[in-house]
Structure formats: structure tokens, C-alpha cells
């Protein structure tokens, strides 16, 4: 007897009930499991159960006879957590009409809380027979012949999960955005080479939750980790930007198993990080899925209802609108697709206790079939949701066709790409960067002040996972991506980097000293600017990718954190840690509100105030920001006055030293003490104060923060 015959006969012995259409997915209630699946255009849906001891063996195939509000549903008595399952969905197979229904293909539940195996491509997962392309009768078009091969034996299975977990007294740290310091990192990359973490849990959720990691993050002074994607993804990308399970933690990051254990391990990691006062932000990819274009595999959504889940070309629905560069774009303009994304977000907050989200290619999320608009059903729905109103929402405000920094509404923060590009150009020594740099240092009020947002809504970054590391930004003029296997064609050619005089590693001490100073300049600028700073994993210790600016497929030492540091790396870490501590100690450096014109001024080297002409002079390469805390009326979160410090922050991107006349501020004996010195690489050095009215030399390509004593 065939496996399918066994499955059909076994299904007759299973006790079933009609079940309920909600909640969607597989819900265990202690007695059995309710299964539901939304599909508008399907003609039949089958629930398939699989043997946990032999996941290739289908033990039951049960037709779902009940359909309510376009949701197919059934309840099965006696099923327990750990049960493997999937769906087969029947309907029209008409690629030219945008339908890819194929009951020969097992599909993942869009609401699966866990997936039992890595999702590594198999030809049997294709909807069509790739060996038999066929032309239409008149020869004008080519279409895809339906595959008859059963994908069930090799396809990963969804797992029924018991969501119970002892959170004890877990409490969200709830750190105000403007007081946050974000650390963008990769779950595997941070701990895979860690020398003291148990080898069995390196590169996993468990490894990330160890005291070695939490103590390190606390010493560094970051308040949140922003994890590169942990939604279940396919194997094409080390970074994980190819999601297929929006509720399921990536199973290869689990040290304890893939039959639901990954859910428990993830929760324990969050619990441990929260105990250390560190928030967890997820980088989420709802703009596309791993199913690719019309030639991609049938994994879930495409086989459940392709016309619903994806944006298609209007008069050629076989093809996808591709705003993401990945072959497809998820269709959040459809209410059921929007519901899925909202349910996913709420699940990660309520059940998994995460503290926020960074939305990859967020401009693609708010597209209709028309152009970008500042208001969309997705943005409105998120903004009005009482659960999501309590967490951080960060947009990557662009996709491959549009760039909308500053274009998202209240409640949304943004990766500030203009901050990154402006500060890279300024410290590289480009002409004409002073005026915009002056604005970026103050939290980019030109982008965020007019619509009711605050400086904290500007997530200030110099580097990110895609692009050069900080070390490589000051060590390479050109990308070196040969290891990626694409003949160095991949990755950006416009890095706004400067190698300081030699390409890559050098023995020249002057170049190496300048590179270390430039790293300190970038870190100090980001951590002293108004806004929310984001440090990228390893930038605090000079991690290098050897000039590779596109490590998307580098599950290798190119992307992993190397924990064996030399003296310069240790010194950079200490400098960064001292900067984060200083930022927290001086609330004036991270305000909730924008500075008014009476509270700040930009000064000339002779002590006079800069004019607009001075700022817009293309030859201006030095800025001196005066902050008058005496004129700032604002309280910290605990009700204390924000402070009355008077600060001068000088950023000298010239290639020469500048004698700067420090101002006299109302006191005959007023003196200025150095708080940060990127030339010396010191925070709060024991230096002799300089009297107001006397010159103070600011070294070439360095930054100095002074405070009035």
C-alpha cells in the first residue's frame, strides 16, 4: 500500500470537529488542535499530518470541509504539541492568470509558530515541471506545465507549538527612544567564535542569552540589540532577508532542537536580555518572501493564494511587481495580508516579548499598485494598534525604486540615510558638507520637526550590516567582494569611503594612526549627536570584512565577530564604552525635543557666530556647536532637570590644526575642560582647563567636546 493510501485510511480514525475559523494557524488548547487556513480562490484544502519520527512519512490527509469567511478550518481531538503538519491547496493552475494551485505540493502554514527543518531549496518544491516548458498553440507565449511530483517527503513541516512559558517577572525595559543606544547584530555572527561560551550553544539564541554576552553589552553601554532577521528564512542568505515564516523563529539558531524547542530558547534569550536591562528589536522582512518570482518555489503563500498575497503586473498577473529586488512584493493592500502581518507583529510582542521592530525596505510595505503615499492602511493600522503603540517602530525608508527619508508619519522612527551620507562626506573632507552636517548633528529637524516627531525618531548610523564596517570605511576606497563569487560585481560602488592613503592593511604608522582617529571621529559624532545612535556589531572594536561591503552570503569569518583583539581594538572598545556612558550621564546630549535657535549656535574659530554664508561656504570644514543648557527647560523621565551644562563641540575635518578662540561666558574666570578628545582617544582626560578668551588648538581631523567649568 502506498504512503498516500496509508494516510487516507488513517485519517478515518481521527476524531474531528468543525472547529473555528479563528485564530488562524494551529492552536493547541490542551485537548486537541484547531487548524485554520485562509484562501479566497482555493477549491479545496487538505490538512496533512506527518510522523515526527519520520518527517517524510505522511500519516493522514484530511479534507477541510468547513469554510467561514474564506477561512478553511477543522478541529482534531487528541493531537499534541510537536505534531508535524502542512497544507495542500487545490484550485486553478493557470500561471498566465496568476494562479499556481498545485495539491502535489505541501505548503507551510503562514501562521506556523515553528518549522521543523532548514528550508533549503529542492526542485520538487517548484509548482511547474522545470524539464517541460511548453509554448502556447500560436507560439506567442510560453507557460509552465504543472508538476506532478509530491514535495511532501522533502518539504519542511509546520509544528504544533504549546505557547506556554514561565516568564516569571519579565518586564520590558521600556527605555525611551531618545535614551536608547542600538546595537545591530547577527545572532550567529556575534557568538560563533566566542572563546568562553560553551561550543554547543555558540551562534544560537542560547549563546546570545549567556552572561558573557549580556555583560559585554552592558559594558559597551548599549540599551537594545537589533537582531538581523530571525523569522524563518531560506538558505540563500546568511543575513536572513528571505523570510518564509513570519511567526517562526529561525530554527538553525536553536541549540535545543527544531520541533518547537526554538520557540522556548528564543523566549529564554529575551528573558535573559531583559534581566540585563537590554531590549530586543527585530529586523523584520514583510516586504517580500522567499518564494521569488513566477519561477520560484511553492513554499506557502504562492500555493495558498498567489493572487491575494503578492502584487502582480496588472495585465500580466503571471508576473510580479518587484519593488524589492527579490522577485516579488508582499501585498499589504489586501486586508487579509495586512491582518497576517499585524498578527505576526502582535505575536512577537505579546508571546515573545520583543520590544520593537526595524522594517526592511519599509517603502515597499506601504505601496499600493500606485505610488508611495505618506498614509497607507499599513501605517494607519500600526499607528492605531494599542499593543504596537508600546514598542519601537523603525523604518528603513527606501526600497529599490524610492527614497523617503523623513517621509514616514508620527510614531515611526527611521534609519537616517542622510545622516550617514552627510557625516561620511564631512569626515572624508568633501567640500560643501558643513551646512547639512550642522543640521544632522541636531537630530535632523528639517526631516522630523514639522510633523510632531522628535530627535529620537532619527536613528543615526554611520554603517550597517550592508556596506563597509567602520574599520573598512577608513581603510578602503573600493569594495573587495571577490569572496562572494560574483566577480566583485555585487555590492555598492558608491561607499563614500576614504582609505587614508593606502588600500587595505598597511605598515605605515601615520596612516594607521589617522584611521584610528577617523574611527573615533565617527563614533564620537554619532554618540554625541541628537537622535538615536546605532552601533553595528564589531565597529566598537574595529571588526574588518577585508573590504567586503556585501557579506549577505558570508557565513564565514568574513562576517563573524573575532574576539581576539589587539591593543588598538581594545582601546577602541574602551573609548566607545566611555562615550556611551558619557551620553547617558549628560541628558543634554539626548533630548526629547529639538533645540531652539536661542539654545544653540555655531561658532567661528575667532569666537564669533557663524552666518548662513559661513555654513554654506564649500570650503568650510570645521564646525563648533555651542549648546547653552541654561536656556533649556526640560525634565528627564524621572522628573529631574535635564541639566545646565554649557558645551562646545568642535569637529575639525580640516587636514590642519585650527587655533580656536574659546568664548568667555559671563564669568571673568570661566574655563573650559576637555570632555572628549578623539585625537588623544580619551574621554574625561586629566587635562588642564583653558580659560575663556584664549586660543585652544584643535588638531587636524579630530573632534573635541568641552564643558564650561
XYZ file of C-alpha atoms in Angstrom, residues 68-643:
576
model
C -16.161 30.502 7.145
C -15.267 33.987 5.903
C -12.965 32.368 3.324
C -11.150 30.565 6.161
C -10.947 26.760 5.965
C -10.953 25.096 9.397
C -11.100 21.843 11.366
C -10.510 20.677 14.948
C -8.728 17.389 15.710
C -9.054 15.768 19.124
C -6.006 14.354 20.833
C -3.240 15.983 18.831
C -0.329 17.222 20.916
C 2.423 19.841 20.599
C 5.196 18.578 18.373
C 2.779 17.304 15.720
C 4.134 17.958 12.216
C 1.704 19.205 9.589
C 1.270 21.090 6.351
C -1.441 22.011 3.857
C -2.196 21.036 0.294
C -4.362 23.520 -1.581
C -6.267 22.767 -4.770
C -7.635 25.152 -7.324
C -6.895 26.532 -10.744
C -3.374 26.036 -12.069
C -3.168 28.916 -14.543
C 0.209 30.680 -14.348
C -0.833 33.155 -17.029
C -3.755 34.178 -14.818
C -1.559 34.323 -11.699
C -2.806 31.066 -10.133
C -0.326 28.376 -9.026
C -2.563 25.985 -7.080
C -0.976 22.520 -7.028
C -2.130 19.883 -4.500
C 1.030 17.863 -5.186
C 2.930 20.446 -3.160
C 2.966 20.532 0.640
C 2.776 24.095 1.957
C 3.892 25.707 5.182
C 1.221 27.242 7.380
C 1.613 31.060 7.151
C 0.890 31.135 10.902
C 3.265 28.289 11.848
C 4.944 29.029 15.182
C 7.818 26.659 14.371
C 9.251 24.856 11.341
C 10.978 21.518 11.801
C 13.881 21.708 9.323
C 16.033 24.193 7.415
C 14.373 25.459 4.240
C 16.938 24.521 1.596
C 15.740 24.506 -1.998
C 14.636 21.296 -3.711
C 13.472 21.051 -7.325
C 10.411 19.112 -6.168
C 9.143 22.295 -4.494
C 8.584 24.016 -7.852
C 4.952 24.336 -8.941
C 5.895 23.517 -12.507
C 7.878 20.796 -14.216
C 11.097 22.633 -14.967
C 12.014 19.983 -17.541
C 8.904 20.663 -19.640
C 8.399 24.308 -20.656
C 5.579 24.427 -23.213
C 4.586 27.031 -25.783
C 1.020 28.100 -26.472
C -0.609 26.969 -29.701
C 0.162 30.141 -31.620
C 3.731 30.187 -30.298
C 3.294 33.681 -28.867
C 3.745 32.790 -25.226
C 5.463 30.269 -23.022
C 3.837 28.829 -19.955
C 4.752 26.377 -17.232
C 3.475 22.814 -17.113
C 2.114 21.750 -13.711
C 4.455 19.488 -11.730
C 3.094 16.124 -10.643
C 5.915 15.388 -8.176
C 4.968 15.192 -4.491
C 7.011 17.671 -2.462
C 5.779 16.287 0.868
C 8.699 13.944 1.653
C 11.341 16.682 1.380
C 9.374 19.791 2.334
C 9.920 21.132 5.882
C 6.854 20.794 8.087
C 4.995 23.208 10.324
C 4.994 22.271 14.016
C 2.140 22.486 16.526
C 3.531 24.503 19.443
C 2.480 24.851 23.061
C 2.929 28.582 23.673
C 3.093 28.239 27.486
C 6.300 29.616 29.044
C 7.266 30.727 32.531
C 8.215 34.355 32.036
C 8.414 34.839 35.833
C 8.623 38.583 36.446
C 9.865 39.538 32.984
C 9.315 43.223 32.361
C 10.074 45.183 29.240
C 12.918 47.637 29.931
C 10.815 50.318 28.154
C 13.791 52.570 27.501
C 12.753 55.892 25.934
C 13.774 56.073 22.317
C 15.892 59.186 22.737
C 17.819 57.491 25.579
C 18.398 54.342 23.540
C 21.648 53.153 22.004
C 21.012 50.389 19.474
C 23.427 47.572 18.612
C 22.732 45.968 15.224
C 23.949 42.377 15.259
C 23.632 38.867 13.847
C 22.544 36.044 16.177
C 25.106 33.578 14.854
C 27.817 36.064 13.952
C 28.240 37.546 17.426
C 28.977 34.337 19.342
C 30.089 31.761 16.764
C 33.775 32.355 17.566
C 33.374 33.379 21.211
C 36.175 31.660 23.143
C 34.461 31.156 26.510
C 30.860 30.368 25.569
C 30.059 26.645 25.501
C 30.770 25.497 21.951
C 27.432 23.663 21.830
C 25.484 26.932 22.060
C 27.695 29.317 20.113
C 25.827 31.037 17.312
C 22.411 30.384 18.863
C 19.693 32.113 20.851
C 21.059 30.382 23.944
C 24.517 31.758 23.219
C 23.161 35.271 22.894
C 21.468 34.966 26.281
C 24.635 33.980 28.196
C 26.228 36.190 30.860
C 29.282 36.560 28.616
C 27.157 38.394 26.065
C 24.895 40.348 28.405
C 27.893 41.529 30.447
C 29.661 42.591 27.251
C 26.657 44.546 26.015
C 26.225 46.252 29.384
C 29.886 47.253 29.463
C 29.629 48.580 25.922
C 26.666 50.636 27.107
C 24.067 49.723 24.502
C 20.419 49.559 25.547
C 18.996 47.376 22.756
C 20.084 44.688 20.354
C 18.636 44.882 16.861
C 18.758 41.343 15.509
C 19.171 40.704 11.812
C 16.184 38.628 10.648
C 15.130 35.741 12.887
C 11.867 34.933 11.112
C 12.331 31.540 9.467
C 14.187 32.109 6.217
C 15.615 30.096 3.354
C 19.273 29.288 2.936
C 20.228 31.755 0.174
C 21.316 34.472 2.576
C 23.410 34.457 5.756
C 21.799 37.743 6.732
C 18.332 36.166 6.607
C 16.488 38.618 4.357
C 14.433 35.885 2.681
C 11.625 35.144 5.108
C 9.046 32.393 4.732
C 7.714 32.039 8.300
C 6.587 35.279 9.914
C 5.756 33.633 13.265
C 8.538 31.024 13.451
C 12.000 31.715 14.941
C 14.807 30.666 12.585
C 15.423 27.053 13.548
C 19.148 26.915 12.722
C 19.767 29.383 15.568
C 18.395 26.867 18.069
C 20.762 24.697 20.093
C 17.960 22.663 21.659
C 16.011 21.335 18.673
C 13.662 22.271 15.842
C 10.412 20.641 16.942
C 9.254 23.690 18.882
C 12.300 23.989 21.146
C 13.432 27.029 19.147
C 10.433 28.942 20.491
C 11.344 28.239 24.104
C 15.007 29.025 23.500
C 14.155 32.350 21.887
C 11.920 33.298 24.810
C 14.646 32.430 27.305
C 17.104 34.609 25.376
C 14.705 37.575 25.542
C 14.123 36.941 29.237
C 17.873 36.945 29.938
C 18.478 40.115 27.942
C 15.612 41.871 29.716
C 17.104 40.929 33.088
C 20.244 42.739 31.943
C 18.153 45.796 31.023
C 18.607 45.260 27.281
C 15.745 45.479 24.803
C 15.286 43.193 21.797
C 14.394 44.732 18.435
C 13.765 42.505 15.414
C 14.733 43.354 11.861
C 11.621 42.116 10.030
C 11.106 41.438 6.335
C 7.446 41.739 5.376
C 8.078 43.389 2.025
C 8.719 40.112 0.158
C 9.031 36.373 0.751
C 11.415 33.600 -0.238
C 9.092 32.355 -2.981
C 10.739 34.598 -5.575
C 9.177 35.329 -8.955
C 6.947 33.112 -11.101
C 9.815 30.632 -11.431
C 10.397 30.403 -7.682
C 9.361 27.544 -5.375
C 5.927 26.822 -3.924
C 6.592 27.067 -0.197
C 3.498 28.694 1.276
C 1.723 31.864 0.101
C 2.126 31.304 -3.627
C 0.401 27.934 -3.419
C -2.244 29.093 -0.929
C -3.480 32.070 -2.967
C -0.922 33.756 -5.187
C -3.255 36.486 -6.457
C -4.005 37.595 -2.904
C -0.575 37.585 -1.303
C 1.530 39.326 -3.966
C 1.463 42.451 -6.109
C 1.131 41.374 -9.742
C 1.631 43.185 -13.009
C -1.867 44.389 -13.853
C -2.348 42.968 -17.331
C 0.152 40.122 -16.872
C -0.659 38.583 -13.471
C 1.787 35.738 -14.051
C 4.495 38.302 -13.234
C 5.168 40.173 -10.004
C 5.680 43.828 -9.260
C 9.186 43.781 -7.823
C 9.860 46.795 -5.614
C 12.348 44.823 -3.502
C 14.826 43.359 -5.969
C 13.949 39.847 -4.806
C 11.337 38.833 -7.366
C 8.118 39.691 -5.529
C 6.433 42.238 -3.281
C 4.054 41.256 -0.482
C 0.603 42.763 -0.976
C -0.245 44.601 2.230
C -3.011 46.488 0.454
C -5.140 43.329 0.804
C -6.868 43.199 4.216
C -6.043 39.520 4.849
C -2.363 40.031 4.083
C -2.363 43.101 6.290
C -4.035 41.021 9.007
C -1.296 38.409 8.781
C 1.447 40.998 9.209
C -0.361 42.674 12.095
C -0.979 39.310 13.780
C 2.701 38.495 13.372
C 3.826 41.784 14.920
C 1.455 41.410 17.854
C 2.537 37.799 18.394
C 6.188 38.759 18.696
C 5.293 41.434 21.256
C 2.720 39.563 23.345
C 4.035 35.988 23.161
C 7.743 36.505 22.515
C 8.129 39.781 24.498
C 10.197 41.673 21.939
C 10.480 45.432 22.279
C 10.334 46.730 18.747
C 10.861 46.245 15.042
C 13.000 47.586 12.241
C 11.135 47.212 8.945
C 13.296 46.232 5.985
C 12.612 48.209 2.785
C 9.648 49.825 4.504
C 8.682 51.910 1.477
C 7.623 48.678 -0.241
C 5.272 47.904 2.645
C 3.148 50.960 2.079
C 2.812 50.685 -1.665
C -0.494 50.198 -3.355
C -0.385 49.483 -7.042
C 0.092 53.236 -7.361
C 2.840 55.446 -5.992
C 4.160 55.897 -2.453
C 1.850 57.825 -0.153
C 2.504 59.140 3.351
C -0.699 57.472 4.508
C -1.489 53.822 3.910
C -3.621 51.164 5.521
C -0.487 49.562 6.968
C 0.813 52.745 8.591
C -2.639 53.656 9.893
C -3.258 50.194 11.295
C 0.092 50.052 13.070
C -0.287 53.549 14.488
C -3.712 52.762 15.958
C -2.837 49.372 17.401
C -2.766 49.506 21.232
C -0.123 46.758 21.502
C 2.245 48.123 18.876
C 1.855 51.629 20.305
C 4.032 50.438 23.200
C 7.048 49.314 21.154
C 9.665 50.879 18.907
C 8.881 51.080 15.193
C 11.820 51.842 12.910
C 11.545 52.103 9.127
C 14.215 51.574 6.535
C 12.642 54.373 4.492
C 13.540 53.237 0.999
C 13.259 50.387 -1.467
C 14.884 49.841 -4.849
C 12.621 52.401 -6.522
C 12.093 55.099 -3.919
C 13.870 57.012 -1.151
C 11.675 58.519 1.546
C 13.873 59.539 4.481
C 11.727 61.886 6.530
C 8.545 60.722 4.821
C 7.041 58.462 7.492
C 4.411 59.712 9.953
C 4.366 60.233 13.714
C 5.104 57.085 15.769
C 7.669 55.987 13.208
C 11.415 56.336 13.527
C 13.701 55.979 10.534
C 17.162 54.866 9.622
C 18.526 58.262 8.679
C 20.415 57.606 5.461
C 21.015 61.342 5.055
C 22.847 61.411 8.389
C 25.082 58.527 7.261
C 25.926 60.035 3.887
C 26.455 63.563 5.177
C 28.789 62.580 8.001
C 30.773 60.227 5.776
C 31.331 63.075 3.334
C 32.162 65.581 6.081
C 34.834 63.460 7.758
C 36.239 62.395 4.394
C 36.892 66.082 3.746
C 34.372 66.673 0.964
C 33.544 70.273 0.184
C 30.133 71.734 0.897
C 29.082 69.422 3.744
C 29.151 71.857 6.673
C 25.598 73.227 6.474
C 23.898 69.846 6.262
C 26.214 68.389 8.902
C 25.159 71.200 11.240
C 21.540 70.126 10.796
C 22.228 66.405 11.178
C 24.081 66.911 14.490
C 20.916 68.471 15.930
C 18.686 65.479 15.178
C 17.704 66.447 11.612
C 14.903 68.891 12.483
C 14.431 69.514 8.750
C 13.204 65.908 8.454
C 11.395 65.294 11.740
C 10.356 68.536 13.468
C 7.487 69.675 11.262
C 5.245 66.638 11.752
C 5.465 66.314 15.524
C 8.321 63.862 15.725
C 11.387 64.259 17.940
C 15.175 63.940 17.576
C 14.903 60.325 18.743
C 12.982 59.467 15.592
C 16.238 59.937 13.704
C 18.166 56.671 14.023
C 21.674 57.909 13.344
C 24.028 55.457 11.693
C 27.421 55.552 10.041
C 27.461 51.899 8.993
C 25.006 48.998 8.785
C 25.129 45.296 8.019
C 25.097 46.066 4.299
C 28.167 48.079 3.392
C 31.627 48.567 4.825
C 32.305 48.072 8.501
C 33.637 51.155 10.265
C 37.187 49.828 10.051
C 36.831 49.218 6.317
C 35.181 52.604 5.761
C 38.511 54.232 6.676
C 40.719 51.538 5.101
C 39.366 51.002 1.579
C 38.397 53.232 -1.319
C 36.905 50.340 -3.256
C 34.888 47.223 -2.469
C 36.643 43.847 -2.462
C 33.858 41.283 -2.789
C 35.710 38.534 -4.634
C 34.847 36.021 -1.907
C 31.151 36.354 -2.793
C 31.648 34.526 -6.082
C 30.175 37.271 -8.270
C 33.419 38.665 -9.734
C 33.155 41.721 -7.489
C 30.061 42.934 -9.352
C 27.801 42.817 -6.281
C 27.629 45.445 -3.574
C 27.565 49.227 -3.821
C 30.203 51.071 -5.807
C 29.450 54.334 -4.003
C 30.680 53.898 -0.439
C 31.790 57.467 0.384
C 34.822 55.871 1.992
C 38.455 57.004 2.247
C 41.384 54.687 2.835
C 43.520 57.450 4.415
C 46.335 56.896 1.922
C 46.661 53.148 1.317
C 44.235 50.455 0.158
C 43.763 47.910 2.931
C 46.229 46.919 5.655
C 49.465 48.897 5.783
C 52.573 49.185 7.955
C 52.608 52.979 7.642
C 52.188 54.249 11.236
C 50.873 57.665 10.156
C 48.101 56.103 8.071
C 47.197 53.662 10.831
C 47.048 56.473 13.392
C 44.800 58.513 11.111
C 42.499 55.528 10.588
C 42.117 55.018 14.333
C 41.364 58.712 14.757
C 38.772 58.601 11.968
C 37.033 55.657 13.646
C 36.913 57.640 16.870
C 35.615 60.689 14.978
C 32.728 58.711 13.521
C 31.822 57.020 16.817
C 32.044 60.255 18.796
C 29.981 62.140 16.229
C 27.237 59.526 16.274
C 27.158 59.187 20.067
C 27.184 62.927 20.735
C 24.600 63.874 18.090
C 20.963 64.387 18.948
C 18.950 61.352 17.861
C 19.167 57.607 18.466
C 22.613 56.176 17.673
C 23.063 52.707 16.165
C 26.365 50.876 16.510
C 26.988 47.930 14.184
C 28.355 44.682 15.617
C 32.119 44.915 15.850
C 32.527 48.580 14.957
C 33.340 49.184 18.606
C 36.460 47.021 18.220
C 37.401 47.676 14.596
C 35.979 44.488 13.061
C 37.009 44.094 9.430
C 35.464 42.290 6.471
C 38.659 42.889 4.468
C 36.911 45.328 2.167
C 33.837 43.177 1.529
C 30.835 45.502 1.521
C 28.162 42.872 0.815
C 28.543 39.926 3.179
C 24.987 38.673 2.586
C 26.181 35.137 1.788
C 29.245 35.057 4.006
C 28.547 32.587 6.787
C 32.272 32.704 7.396
C 34.998 34.526 9.272
C 34.329 37.488 6.979
C 31.072 38.114 8.855
C 31.673 36.538 12.258
C 32.880 38.547 15.249
C 36.539 37.895 16.018
C 37.044 38.081 19.776
C 40.846 38.059 19.701
C 41.728 41.742 19.858
C 44.981 43.665 19.635
C 45.729 46.726 21.768
C 44.201 49.163 19.269
C 40.973 47.178 19.162
C 40.770 47.056 22.952
C 41.415 50.790 23.128
C 38.652 51.494 20.625
C 36.214 49.398 22.657
C 37.118 51.286 25.838
C 36.733 54.625 24.049
C 33.312 53.623 22.716
C 32.161 52.402 26.136
C 33.216 55.672 27.702
C 31.310 57.606 25.046
C 28.089 55.681 25.679
C 28.476 56.276 29.414
C 29.044 59.989 28.807
C 25.953 60.204 26.604
C 23.842 58.711 29.390
C 25.462 60.926 32.032
C 24.699 64.171 30.165
C 20.975 64.160 29.245
C 21.525 67.346 27.260
C 23.148 65.138 24.591
C 19.977 63.111 24.041
C 16.992 65.408 24.357
C 13.350 64.577 23.709
C 12.886 67.918 21.972
C 14.707 69.820 19.290
C 16.942 72.710 20.276
C 15.626 76.212 19.709
C 17.689 78.884 17.995
C 18.306 80.602 21.333
C 19.783 77.422 22.836
C 22.472 76.626 20.261
C 24.834 78.431 17.930
C 27.643 77.548 15.548
C 30.836 79.474 16.193
C 33.757 80.604 14.052
C 37.353 79.958 15.030
C 37.619 83.577 16.274
C 34.672 83.016 18.614
C 32.108 84.878 16.534
C 28.849 83.279 15.413
C 28.636 81.584 12.033
C 26.306 83.017 9.435
C 24.387 81.074 6.810
C 27.054 82.124 4.313
C 29.747 80.632 6.537
C 27.883 77.334 6.812
C 27.223 77.196 3.084
C 30.774 78.069 2.124
C 32.044 74.940 0.316
C 35.445 75.430 1.950
C 34.081 75.225 5.496
C 35.361 72.004 7.044
C 35.135 72.863 10.741
C 32.065 73.253 12.937
C 31.880 74.392 16.538
C 28.485 73.813 18.151
C 27.744 75.789 21.325
C 24.961 74.325 23.491
C 23.624 76.550 26.284
C 21.995 74.258 28.825
C 20.992 77.251 30.937
C 18.403 78.072 28.299
C 16.978 74.557 28.122
C 13.885 73.838 30.201
C 13.234 70.099 30.129
C 12.958 67.236 32.573
C 14.349 63.734 32.427
C 11.980 60.755 32.702
C 12.395 60.690 36.480
C 11.455 64.355 36.797
C 14.929 65.813 37.253
C 16.126 68.887 35.415
C 17.937 67.944 32.223
C 20.974 69.885 33.370
